[in-house]
Amino acid sequence: MRTKVIAGNWKMNKTPDEGIKLINGIKAAANAAACEVVVCTPFVALPSAVNVAEGSKIGVGAQNLHFEDSGAYTGEVSADMLNAIGVKYVIIGHSERREYFAETDETVNKKTIKALEKGLVPIVCCGETLEQRENNITFEHIAMQIKLAMKSISSADACKVIIAYEPIWAIGTGRTATDEQANEVCAAIRKTLASIYDEKTADTIRILYGGSMNAKNAEGLLSMSDIDGGLIGGASLKEEDFSTIINFA
Ligand code: PEP
């Protein structure tokens, strides 16, 4: 049985004080839930988020990290820095980082390896554009992203990775993949993982869906066989909506 994960990606939203309020607002739902609950906050909100989440079932994650340990990388944050303040998860290769900050499959792989080496749980994102979907290359594209992201990662480490399938055309657009569309790709990701590793490893890895998941559509998506939770943007900023999604999981 895979424990479901409900992870909020706050993106560039919420000051530290606003973050504290939001975390306090979702604590009751998180503490009552059988799933893992994660909030991925902006870097500056991480210390106060860790502080306020302490003693609850909420884990705190970053939205990025650098793949080197330290050095002349202005503006970057290392895995050791995240560990030092009690961060447990890190989103890697979100499509917005790939699109606006030139992240590549190669940097995604390096960051995933670094996160695992340092004991952080990587939430590795993949997903196709609308053009790729319309040209029927979704499955090839996702398989390639997964193979490159997981390059040189052992089966034991792979089991610690969380994959997030996020069709780019569904992120922040209000246009959600249908339950079947989302499940079909998550199942294909599991097949790809089985081809890289083995069935047992693939069956252990949690695969989330992300893309306009909200309080209305979460129940259907979360009941699908290969969807092990959600990576949620917009709806994770509203305590009621995020709590509702946690309750479904
Ligand atoms: C995301 O940022 O990962 C995401 C899925 O955003 P939204 O839920 O707003 O589409």
PDB file of C-alpha atoms and ligand atoms in Angstrom, residues 9 11 94 96 166 170-173 210-213 231-235, ligand 1:
ATOM      1  CA  ASN A   9       3.165  24.238  -4.001  1.00  0.00           C
ATOM      2  CA  LYS A  11       4.990  29.115  -5.678  1.00  0.00           C
ATOM      3  CA  HIS A  94       8.641  22.046 -11.877  1.00  0.00           C
ATOM      4  CA  GLU A  96       7.743  26.744 -14.367  1.00  0.00           C
ATOM      5  CA  GLU A 166       1.788  17.663 -14.146  1.00  0.00           C
ATOM      6  CA  ALA A 170      -3.467  21.948 -16.826  1.00  0.00           C
ATOM      7  CA  ILE A 171      -1.229  23.966 -14.482  1.00  0.00           C
ATOM      8  CA  GLY A 172      -2.897  27.123 -13.245  1.00  0.00           C
ATOM      9  CA  THR A 173      -5.326  27.060 -16.171  1.00  0.00           C
ATOM     10  CA  GLY A 210      -0.868  18.030 -10.443  1.00  0.00           C
ATOM     11  CA  GLY A 211      -2.731  20.513 -12.612  1.00  0.00           C
ATOM     12  CA  SER A 212      -5.675  22.522 -11.336  1.00  0.00           C
ATOM     13  CA  MET A 213      -6.568  19.923  -8.709  1.00  0.00           C
ATOM     14  CA  LEU A 231       0.766  18.415  -6.118  1.00  0.00           C
ATOM     15  CA  ILE A 232      -1.490  21.391  -5.740  1.00  0.00           C
ATOM     16  CA  GLY A 233      -0.823  25.019  -6.604  1.00  0.00           C
ATOM     17  CA  GLY A 234      -3.703  27.473  -6.451  1.00  0.00           C
ATOM     18  CA  ALA A 235      -5.967  25.417  -4.186  1.00  0.00           C
TER      19      ALA A 235
HETATM   20  C1  PEP B   1       1.570  23.291  -9.526  1.00  0.00           C
HETATM   21  O1  PEP B   1       2.060  24.393  -9.428  1.00  0.00           O
HETATM   22  O2  PEP B   1       2.287  22.315  -9.318  1.00  0.00           O
HETATM   23  C2  PEP B   1       0.154  23.171  -9.862  1.00  0.00           C
HETATM   24  C3  PEP B   1      -0.346  22.001 -10.108  1.00  0.00           C
HETATM   25  O3  PEP B   1      -0.570  24.332  -9.890  1.00  0.00           O
HETATM   26  P1  PEP B   1      -2.183  24.448  -9.990  1.00  0.00           P
HETATM   27  O4  PEP B   1      -2.755  23.489  -9.006  1.00  0.00           O
HETATM   28  O5  PEP B   1      -2.475  25.875  -9.655  1.00  0.00           O
HETATM   29  O6  PEP B   1      -2.549  24.098 -11.389  1.00  0.00           O
END
